[in-house]
XYZ file of C-alpha atoms in Angstrom:
110
model
C 0.168 8.424 1.737
C -3.257 7.060 1.155
C -4.461 10.198 -0.553
C -1.401 10.045 -3.010
C -2.017 6.397 -3.790
C -5.812 7.042 -4.538
C -4.714 9.916 -6.832
C -2.167 7.820 -8.576
C -4.850 5.026 -8.977
C -7.505 7.523 -10.312
C -4.858 8.837 -12.883
C -3.971 5.403 -14.174
C -7.519 4.364 -14.448
C -8.563 7.502 -16.152
C -5.714 7.322 -18.604
C -6.492 3.699 -19.428
C -10.269 4.235 -19.917
C -9.567 7.558 -22.019
C -7.141 5.675 -24.127
C -9.496 2.812 -24.667
C -12.298 5.057 -25.622
C -10.137 7.069 -27.955
C -8.967 3.847 -29.683
C -12.504 2.400 -30.017
C -13.947 5.524 -31.696
C -10.878 6.033 -33.878
C -11.464 5.032 -37.519
C -9.083 2.109 -38.129
C -9.299 -1.678 -38.966
C -10.408 -3.969 -36.141
C -7.107 -5.842 -36.137
C -5.251 -2.491 -35.569
C -7.799 -1.445 -32.961
C -7.314 -4.677 -30.947
C -3.532 -4.303 -31.165
C -3.726 -0.814 -29.780
C -6.095 -1.855 -26.998
C -3.711 -4.692 -26.188
C -0.734 -2.457 -26.254
C -2.476 0.202 -24.103
C -3.582 -2.454 -21.657
C 0.000 -3.744 -21.342
C 1.349 -0.271 -20.833
C -1.275 0.465 -18.204
C -0.394 -2.872 -16.392
C 3.183 -1.793 -16.505
C 2.420 1.607 -15.214
C 0.265 0.221 -12.292
C 2.936 -2.374 -11.430
C 5.601 0.346 -11.303
C 3.395 2.549 -9.270
C 2.697 -0.388 -6.831
C 6.407 -1.080 -6.502
C 7.068 2.714 -5.785
C 4.281 2.808 -3.236
C 5.752 -0.381 -1.568
C 9.225 1.077 -1.447
C 7.975 4.320 0.087
C 6.107 2.521 2.746
C 9.116 0.383 3.426
C 11.306 3.468 3.748
C 8.856 5.120 6.048
C 8.774 2.118 8.125
C 12.618 1.968 8.442
C 12.654 5.650 9.317
C 10.158 5.215 12.032
C 11.916 2.100 13.383
C 15.235 4.120 13.528
C 13.335 6.997 15.378
C 11.766 4.509 17.724
C 15.134 2.926 18.405
C 16.644 6.231 19.163
C 13.881 6.977 21.692
C 14.092 3.676 23.409
C 17.826 4.167 23.806
C 17.388 7.585 25.281
C 14.524 6.361 27.587
C 16.894 3.473 28.738
C 19.705 5.877 29.465
C 17.431 8.181 31.388
C 16.018 5.328 33.477
C 19.577 4.107 34.153
C 20.757 7.412 35.329
C 17.649 8.028 37.551
C 18.101 4.455 38.907
C 21.698 5.311 39.840
C 20.505 8.433 41.480
C 17.897 6.644 43.584
C 20.381 4.050 44.634
C 22.818 6.831 45.503
C 20.281 8.561 47.594
C 19.237 5.327 49.325
C 22.871 4.432 50.191
C 23.205 7.918 51.719
C 20.107 7.489 53.797
C 21.161 4.012 54.860
C 24.649 5.533 55.999
C 22.779 8.066 57.995
C 20.438 5.596 59.542
C 23.382 3.358 60.518
C 25.138 6.227 62.103
C 21.916 7.105 64.056
C 21.632 3.391 65.113
C 25.142 3.459 66.518
C 24.424 6.643 68.389
C 21.329 5.146 69.834
C 22.971 1.817 70.812
C 25.698 3.841 72.761
C 23.075 5.700 74.667
C 21.155 2.500 75.745
């Protein structure tokens, strides 16, 4: 994304410089030249603003996508941990029952 932002900025800057130089070297009245430069500056500003808004929207979209992916991964991890916890508890309960049985047998023999 950084590369596309730099490329876009270079294109905008190059267009503005090229247009300004073309206008300055064109044979026309000073008033017309100043108006063309002002118009070109306004158009360049508008293009830059539009590009900045587009970049902001793409970054925001990417962030929301990554958040959704992270949320899904967290839910999956919590589910896995819950299942494994239940499995461990079940195993421990079985072991406890076995130990209680062995304890009763030992108490009867003593």
